Amino acid sequence: MTTGLHPGGPPQDPRPTGNQALPHQEQAGPAPLHADNRTGSSVITARAAASFDPVGRSVATARSFVRDTLQGWGFADIVDDAVVLTSELVTNAVVHAGTSADVLCLRSDEGVRIEVADRYPEREIPLQASAVNMGSPDREGGRGLQLCAALAGHWGVEYSPTHKQVWFQLDLPDRPVGTRTAGPSLPAHLLPLADGRVRVAVIQIDRAGSISAWNEDAEDLFGYAAEQVTGKPLTDLAAWPHTPGTSTGIVEALQLSRWEGSYGIRGASGRVTPVYASHLRVRDTGGEPSTVCLLVRDHERAVLQTPLRASATDTTTSSEGQATDPFEVFIGSPAPDDLDGLLQRTVERARDMLDGDSAFLLLATDDETELEVRASTGLPSARQRFARVPVEAGPGRYGSARMPAVHEDLMVVPGAVPLLGGTGMRSVVTVPLKVEGRLTGSLGVAAESPSRYSNEEALRLQFAADRIALAVESARLGELERLRRGSLSFLVEASDLLAGTLDRDQTLALMAQMTVPTLATWCAVYTIADQASDPYLSYVLHEDEERIDGLKALLSKIAPPDPVPTPGARVWPAPAEAAHQAALRTSMRSLGLGERSPVSSGIGTTLATAAAVGGETVVLPLVARNRVIGMLTLGKPSDEHFRQEILELAEDLSRRAALALDNARLYSERTAISQSLQRSLLPPELPHIEGVEVEVIYRAAGEGNEVGGDFYDLFPIRDGAYGFAIGDVCGTGPEAAAVTGLARHALRLLAREGFGGPAVLERLNSAILDEGARSRFLTLLYGELWPQEDGSAVLKVVCAGHPLPLRLRQDGTVEAAAEPQPLLGVMEDLELYEQTVTLDPGDVLLCVTDGVTERREGTRMLGDDGLTDVLTTCTGLTAGAVAARVMRAVERFASDAPSDDMAILAMRVPGLQVD
């Protein structure tokens, strides 16, 4: 989808959003719809246009397009109404009318106008001059116009011979000049608490996403001087939540006109500081855009967070007597449109409502057996984000998360609320969040003093929980749906990557790179060679490359996890415990309290390594073909936990990765066997022949050098006589390899028994035919060589269906050195004969397989003539140089990799040496 934004200037670069069904690409130019219905005094300050195909998913894509456009313009107040109306009108176009839909968004000083056009002209024209009966609201059609009439300030319908257009205009809410939002006056004791001086880091990010300004408070908060970070991308420092399918990425957040939210900044010490940030997109007088980021520590978010526009009293009726939404009374308006923001707002409002010191909200898993911490305030970081506690099943009032509970003093009942152990909280009230009788979560408020809460506070908190339970469940289901879509996309991409390689080391690297940092902060892969072997640490990866060596050293010193085949993730506490113990020893030695080692232990385990490994670590078995072949270990830094959805995604990935790793293992074993067999079918080394230069080049085609195909041999027969052969078996694989081995060993045996060339090949032919269905026909050039005292060499050759050997004379002429005869393995009765060739000093005999002569480039083939032309240029070259030149010519003849094996045997008589 291409959107064009015109803030009084040329269109900006289009930026597609999300995983959307791609509509037609179109440039945003003048409006394709009728502009004469717009108010004459309104000035269009920005516009965005897109077209959507007539498919069902285009409705969701259109909603995302309108939502992103209006949020980018800063019109969050009218986003919901605009999305609802656009959804109905685009549904009418792409589903009911069955045509593409054109959506145009126009921003003016009066509001936002959105036009939706389809290409189905045969429709009834509503008579707007008279009252129109829209029909029953329960009927299937006509609801789009009903909604326009109910929600829009102005709307209308226009027809042309080619399309129908429905437009609506939403007016902006009135706000005092210079005021975005404002909160009520509060007494001093109700103001948010800040630790000492509040430091606000002001960071400016240029168009490319690099840091261009860095103030003193940023130096104090994160430890970097301005010159250290200027010019670096903010993404190098930001620890953004990496959850597939959810939230907005930092790159997208920096492009929005305004954005608020939480993330982390990795400081100079290596630790991540949680911050609350407010981004504002601006441009200078030259029109250059940039983003100003204001950041405070996350617990001081009230300094930057947009004030809530909530009622000052906890009632459901406004001062004018109009009914007020109870949800908005508690949560404030506008309510956060994301789950994390909603939950964080909820715990903060619950804490303030009961004047507590901390608050927390947990969401139930699908089976309602565990509660997962999703938001908290006033608690240590160890209690935050995805820590899990069991749902107690006891029937008592204080023993079950399914009922409201008040604990006057946790010192009296230790462990009653596991989440609060060791936090200093004494009294707590917890209430369940239920939707249609099903437990969906738990909301709690705690205080440091005992006996702070009674049943009255529990009723108030339960009333608030009932108000927000449905909204929380709806947001949770929406997040879960986005997560599942993102997980599906992640698994599809992971499967493609894993299926694209059969290399074991590359498969291990892919497994780690796909999990870090998307699923975990660090990853280690253990492999098990066989059932009798111990797990071996094969690969380690951390999102910070400087931590990899320390992490590898730490894991090498502890026993690997047990290879348990039980599916699912299990917690492995050993790395965190070892890291903390090693860091403690390091700290004690630095203070002179421990024994100092006279010899340095190398990299060792530093405090940074302990922080990187000190969080939750889980192990997932890699099971393939009913055997544990390894373990996938995922870890988080200090005080962080895995959320259940991430563990489920990791489990899906581990199953795919295990099969890919086992396939790579099987392929490696097969390749090793194939290569070993291939080497056994070729002579280990060439004998030295006095007075004759010999050179062989052998290139096996195909991945893994599959056995079979071409072969060569050169061996002594008796004193002064040598046998040589070069052949090609039909096909590849084990059957061809069997014939290759039979031919090579039979040639040596028969030749050394004193048989001549024809007799050797006739007996080999019979042996091949005896193989029956396993036999393969064979082309073979066999000869015997006798070096002579005068510097020449006599050869007797038999060419059985093989490319003819070529003889290169000293004068540059090339001729065939034998005549063609029938190949082997086809006919029973062969009558072969041998031919005698004398190589004079300086002559070359070149023997090749058909992989050389049949080298192709499109319809062209090198052929015998092309080989002859190459050999003609080799006069005066050694045997090695001749073979090398022929091979280069063959490789350069075509751009594609060879599809057939190639063997080249060159023999040259250099002549007598004269002293």
CSV table of C-alpha atoms in Angstrom, one decimal, residues 265-541:
chain,number,residue,atom,x,y,z
A,265,ILE,CA,18.5,1.8,27.3
A,266,ARG,CA,21.7,-0.2,27.6
A,267,GLY,CA,24.1,1.9,29.6
A,268,ALA,CA,27.9,2.1,29.5
A,269,SER,CA,28.0,-0.5,32.3
A,270,GLY,CA,26.2,-3.0,30.2
A,271,ARG,CA,23.0,-3.0,32.4
A,272,VAL,CA,19.7,-2.0,30.9
A,273,THR,CA,17.9,1.0,32.5
A,274,PRO,CA,14.1,0.8,32.2
A,275,VAL,CA,12.9,4.2,30.9
A,276,TYR,CA,9.6,5.8,30.1
A,277,ALA,CA,9.9,7.8,26.9
A,278,SER,CA,7.8,10.5,25.1
A,279,HIS,CA,8.7,11.0,21.4
A,280,LEU,CA,7.7,14.1,19.4
A,281,ARG,CA,8.3,14.3,15.7
A,282,VAL,CA,9.4,17.8,14.6
A,283,ARG,CA,11.0,19.5,11.6
A,284,ASP,CA,13.4,22.4,11.4
A,285,THR,CA,13.0,25.6,9.4
A,286,GLY,CA,14.6,23.9,6.4
A,287,GLY,CA,12.0,21.1,6.5
A,288,GLU,CA,14.3,18.4,7.8
A,289,PRO,CA,12.4,16.0,10.1
A,290,SER,CA,13.8,14.7,13.4
A,291,THR,CA,12.5,13.1,16.6
A,292,VAL,CA,12.9,14.5,20.1
A,293,CYS,CA,12.9,11.8,22.8
A,294,LEU,CA,12.3,12.7,26.4
A,295,LEU,CA,13.3,9.9,28.8
A,296,VAL,CA,13.0,9.4,32.5
A,297,ARG,CA,13.5,6.3,34.7
A,298,ASP,CA,10.5,4.1,34.3
A,299,HIS,CA,9.3,4.5,38.0
A,300,GLU,CA,9.2,8.3,37.3
A,301,ARG,CA,6.9,8.0,34.3
A,302,ALA,CA,4.4,10.4,35.8
A,303,VAL,CA,6.8,13.2,34.9
A,304,LEU,CA,6.2,12.5,31.2
A,305,GLN,CA,3.0,10.5,30.9
A,306,THR,CA,0.0,12.2,29.4
A,307,PRO,CA,-2.3,13.3,32.3
A,308,LEU,CA,-5.5,11.3,32.6
A,309,ARG,CA,-8.7,13.0,31.7
A,310,ALA,CA,-10.8,11.2,34.3
A,311,SER,CA,-13.6,12.2,36.5
A,312,ALA,CA,-12.4,13.6,39.8
A,313,THR,CA,-15.0,11.5,41.7
A,314,ASP,CA,-15.6,7.8,41.6
A,315,THR,CA,-19.2,8.0,40.4
A,316,THR,CA,-21.0,6.9,37.3
A,317,THR,CA,-22.8,10.1,36.7
A,318,SER,CA,-21.4,13.4,35.6
A,319,SER,CA,-22.2,16.8,37.0
A,320,GLU,CA,-24.6,17.4,34.2
A,321,GLY,CA,-26.5,14.3,35.1
A,322,GLN,CA,-25.4,12.3,32.1
A,323,ALA,CA,-24.3,8.7,32.5
A,324,THR,CA,-20.6,8.1,32.5
A,325,ASP,CA,-18.9,4.8,31.5
A,326,PRO,CA,-17.8,3.1,34.7
A,327,PHE,CA,-14.7,1.8,32.9
A,328,GLU,CA,-13.6,5.3,32.0
A,329,VAL,CA,-14.2,6.5,35.5
A,330,PHE,CA,-11.6,4.0,36.8
A,331,ILE,CA,-9.2,3.7,34.0
A,332,GLY,CA,-9.4,7.3,32.6
A,333,SER,CA,-10.0,8.5,29.0
A,334,PRO,CA,-8.7,7.8,26.5
A,335,ALA,CA,-8.0,4.3,27.6
A,336,PRO,CA,-4.7,2.7,26.4
A,337,ASP,CA,-5.3,0.8,23.2
A,338,ASP,CA,-2.6,-1.8,23.9
A,339,LEU,CA,-2.7,-4.5,26.6
A,340,ASP,CA,0.5,-3.6,28.4
A,341,GLY,CA,-0.6,0.1,28.6
A,342,LEU,CA,-4.0,-0.9,29.9
A,343,LEU,CA,-2.6,-3.2,32.6
A,344,GLN,CA,0.0,-0.7,33.7
A,345,ARG,CA,-2.7,2.0,33.9
A,346,THR,CA,-4.9,-0.4,35.9
A,347,VAL,CA,-2.3,-1.2,38.6
A,348,GLU,CA,-1.4,2.5,39.0
A,349,ARG,CA,-5.0,3.5,39.4
A,350,ALA,CA,-5.7,0.6,41.8
A,351,ARG,CA,-2.7,1.6,43.9
A,352,ASP,CA,-3.8,5.2,44.1
A,353,MET,CA,-7.5,4.3,44.8
A,354,LEU,CA,-6.5,2.3,47.9
A,355,ASP,CA,-3.6,4.5,48.8
A,356,GLY,CA,-1.2,1.5,48.6
A,357,ASP,CA,2.5,1.2,48.3
A,358,SER,CA,2.4,-1.3,45.4
A,359,ALA,CA,0.0,-3.1,43.1
A,360,PHE,CA,0.2,-5.9,40.7
A,361,LEU,CA,-1.9,-7.6,38.1
A,362,LEU,CA,-1.6,-11.2,37.0
A,363,LEU,CA,-3.2,-12.9,34.0
A,364,ALA,CA,-4.3,-16.5,34.1
A,365,THR,CA,-3.0,-19.1,31.6
A,366,ASP,CA,-5.5,-20.9,29.3
A,367,ASP,CA,-5.9,-23.8,31.7
A,368,GLU,CA,-6.2,-21.5,34.8
A,369,THR,CA,-3.5,-23.4,36.6
A,370,GLU,CA,-0.9,-20.5,36.8
A,371,LEU,CA,-1.0,-16.7,37.0
A,372,GLU,CA,1.6,-14.7,35.1
A,373,VAL,CA,2.8,-11.3,36.3
A,374,ARG,CA,2.0,-8.8,33.5
A,375,ALA,CA,2.1,-5.4,35.3
A,376,SER,CA,3.3,-4.1,38.7
A,377,THR,CA,4.2,-0.9,40.4
A,378,GLY,CA,6.2,-0.3,43.6
A,379,LEU,CA,7.7,-3.8,43.5
A,380,PRO,CA,11.3,-4.9,42.8
A,381,SER,CA,12.2,-5.7,39.2
A,382,ALA,CA,12.3,-9.4,40.0
A,383,ARG,CA,8.6,-9.3,40.6
A,384,GLN,CA,7.8,-7.8,37.2
A,385,ARG,CA,7.0,-9.2,33.8
A,386,PHE,CA,6.1,-12.8,33.2
A,387,ALA,CA,7.0,-14.3,36.6
A,388,ARG,CA,4.6,-17.2,37.2
A,389,VAL,CA,2.8,-18.3,40.4
A,390,PRO,CA,0.4,-21.2,40.8
A,391,VAL,CA,-3.3,-20.8,41.3
A,392,GLU,CA,-4.1,-22.2,44.7
A,393,ALA,CA,-7.1,-24.5,44.6
A,394,GLY,CA,-8.1,-24.4,48.2
A,395,PRO,CA,-11.8,-23.6,49.1
A,396,GLY,CA,-11.0,-21.1,51.9
A,397,ARG,CA,-11.5,-17.3,51.5
A,398,TYR,CA,-7.8,-16.6,51.8
A,399,GLY,CA,-6.5,-19.7,50.0
A,400,SER,CA,-7.8,-19.2,46.5
A,401,ALA,CA,-7.1,-16.7,43.7
A,402,ARG,CA,-10.7,-17.2,42.6
A,403,MET,CA,-12.1,-15.2,45.5
A,404,PRO,CA,-11.4,-11.8,47.0
A,405,ALA,CA,-8.8,-12.1,49.8
A,406,VAL,CA,-7.5,-9.7,52.5
A,407,HIS,CA,-4.3,-10.4,54.4
A,408,GLU,CA,-3.9,-8.1,57.4
A,409,ASP,CA,-0.3,-9.2,58.0
A,410,LEU,CA,1.8,-11.4,55.7
A,411,MET,CA,4.3,-11.9,58.6
A,412,VAL,CA,1.7,-14.0,60.3
A,413,VAL,CA,0.9,-16.0,57.2
A,414,PRO,CA,4.2,-16.3,55.3
A,415,GLY,CA,3.9,-17.5,51.7
A,416,ALA,CA,0.2,-16.6,51.5
A,417,VAL,CA,1.0,-14.3,48.5
A,418,PRO,CA,4.2,-15.8,46.9
A,419,LEU,CA,4.7,-12.8,44.7
A,420,LEU,CA,5.3,-10.5,47.7
A,421,GLY,CA,7.8,-12.6,49.5
A,422,GLY,CA,10.8,-10.6,50.6
A,423,THR,CA,9.4,-7.3,49.4
A,424,GLY,CA,8.6,-5.7,52.8
A,425,MET,CA,4.8,-5.7,52.1
A,426,ARG,CA,2.7,-6.5,55.2
A,427,SER,CA,-0.9,-6.2,54.2
A,428,VAL,CA,-2.5,-7.0,50.9
A,429,VAL,CA,-5.9,-7.2,49.2
A,430,THR,CA,-6.4,-9.3,46.1
A,431,VAL,CA,-9.5,-9.8,43.9
A,432,PRO,CA,-10.1,-12.0,40.9
A,433,LEU,CA,-10.8,-10.8,37.3
A,434,LYS,CA,-13.6,-12.9,35.9
A,435,VAL,CA,-15.3,-13.0,32.5
A,436,GLU,CA,-18.5,-15.2,32.3
A,437,GLY,CA,-17.5,-17.1,35.4
A,438,ARG,CA,-14.0,-17.9,34.2
A,439,LEU,CA,-10.9,-16.7,36.0
A,440,THR,CA,-8.9,-14.5,33.7
A,441,GLY,CA,-6.6,-12.7,36.2
A,442,SER,CA,-6.0,-11.3,39.7
A,443,LEU,CA,-5.5,-7.7,40.8
A,444,GLY,CA,-3.8,-6.9,44.1
A,445,VAL,CA,-2.8,-3.9,46.1
A,446,ALA,CA,-0.3,-4.1,49.0
A,447,ALA,CA,1.0,-1.8,51.7
A,448,GLU,CA,4.1,-1.8,53.9
A,449,SER,CA,2.2,-1.5,57.1
A,450,PRO,CA,-0.1,-4.2,58.6
A,451,SER,CA,-3.9,-4.0,58.9
A,452,ARG,CA,-4.3,-1.4,56.2
A,453,TYR,CA,-7.1,-3.2,54.4
A,454,SER,CA,-10.5,-4.7,55.3
A,455,ASN,CA,-13.5,-6.2,53.5
A,456,GLU,CA,-14.6,-2.7,52.5
A,457,GLU,CA,-11.4,-2.1,50.4
A,458,ALA,CA,-11.8,-5.6,48.9
A,459,LEU,CA,-15.3,-4.7,47.8
A,460,ARG,CA,-14.1,-1.4,46.2
A,461,LEU,CA,-11.2,-3.2,44.4
A,462,GLN,CA,-13.6,-5.9,43.3
A,463,PHE,CA,-16.0,-3.3,41.9
A,464,ALA,CA,-13.1,-1.8,39.9
A,465,ALA,CA,-11.9,-5.2,38.8
A,466,ASP,CA,-15.4,-6.0,37.4
A,467,ARG,CA,-15.3,-2.8,35.5
A,468,ILE,CA,-12.1,-3.5,33.7
A,469,ALA,CA,-12.2,-7.4,33.4
A,470,LEU,CA,-13.9,-7.5,30.1
A,471,ALA,CA,-11.7,-4.8,28.6
A,472,VAL,CA,-8.6,-6.7,29.8
A,473,GLU,CA,-9.8,-10.0,28.4
A,474,SER,CA,-10.6,-8.4,25.1
A,475,ALA,CA,-7.2,-6.7,24.9
A,476,ARG,CA,-5.5,-10.0,26.0
A,477,LEU,CA,-7.3,-11.9,23.2
A,478,GLY,CA,-6.3,-9.3,20.7
A,479,GLU,CA,-2.6,-9.5,21.8
A,480,LEU,CA,-2.8,-13.3,21.7
A,481,GLU,CA,-4.2,-13.2,18.2
A,482,ARG,CA,-1.4,-10.8,17.1
A,483,LEU,CA,1.2,-13.0,18.8
A,484,ARG,CA,-0.1,-16.1,17.1
A,485,ARG,CA,-0.1,-14.4,13.7
A,486,GLY,CA,3.5,-13.2,14.4
A,487,SER,CA,4.4,-16.7,15.6
A,488,LEU,CA,3.1,-18.3,12.5
A,489,SER,CA,5.0,-16.0,10.3
A,490,PHE,CA,8.1,-16.6,12.5
A,491,LEU,CA,7.8,-20.3,12.2
A,492,VAL,CA,7.2,-20.2,8.5
A,493,GLU,CA,10.4,-18.2,8.0
A,494,ALA,CA,12.3,-20.4,10.4
A,495,SER,CA,11.2,-23.5,8.5
A,496,ASP,CA,12.3,-22.0,5.2
A,497,LEU,CA,15.7,-21.1,6.6
A,498,LEU,CA,16.2,-24.5,8.3
A,499,ALA,CA,15.1,-26.4,5.1
A,500,GLY,CA,17.6,-24.4,3.0
A,501,THR,CA,20.7,-26.0,4.4
A,502,LEU,CA,22.0,-29.5,5.1
A,503,ASP,CA,25.2,-28.3,6.8
A,504,ARG,CA,25.3,-29.1,10.5
A,505,ASP,CA,27.3,-26.1,11.6
A,506,GLN,CA,25.1,-23.7,9.6
A,507,THR,CA,22.0,-25.4,11.1
A,508,LEU,CA,23.3,-24.8,14.6
A,509,ALA,CA,24.0,-21.2,13.8
A,510,LEU,CA,20.6,-20.7,12.4
A,511,MET,CA,18.9,-22.2,15.4
A,512,ALA,CA,20.7,-19.7,17.7
A,513,GLN,CA,20.3,-16.7,15.4
A,514,MET,CA,16.5,-17.3,15.1
A,515,THR,CA,16.1,-17.3,18.9
A,516,VAL,CA,18.3,-14.4,19.8
A,517,PRO,CA,17.1,-11.7,20.4
A,518,THR,CA,13.5,-12.6,19.2
A,519,LEU,CA,12.8,-15.2,21.9
A,520,ALA,CA,15.7,-14.9,24.3
A,521,THR,CA,18.7,-12.8,25.3
A,522,TRP,CA,21.1,-15.7,24.9
A,523,CYS,CA,21.1,-19.2,23.5
A,524,ALA,CA,23.2,-22.3,23.8
A,525,VAL,CA,22.8,-25.5,21.8
A,526,TYR,CA,24.0,-28.9,23.2
A,527,THR,CA,24.3,-31.8,20.8
A,528,ILE,CA,24.4,-35.6,21.5
A,529,ALA,CA,26.3,-37.7,19.0
A,530,ASP,CA,24.8,-41.1,20.2
A,531,GLN,CA,23.0,-42.6,23.1
A,532,ALA,CA,26.3,-43.4,24.8
A,533,SER,CA,27.7,-39.9,24.5
A,534,ASP,CA,27.4,-37.0,26.9
A,535,PRO,CA,25.9,-33.7,25.7
A,536,TYR,CA,28.4,-31.4,24.1
A,537,LEU,CA,28.2,-27.6,24.0
A,538,SER,CA,28.2,-26.9,20.3
A,539,TYR,CA,27.1,-23.3,19.9
A,540,VAL,CA,26.7,-20.2,22.1
A,541,LEU,CA,25.2,-16.9,21.1
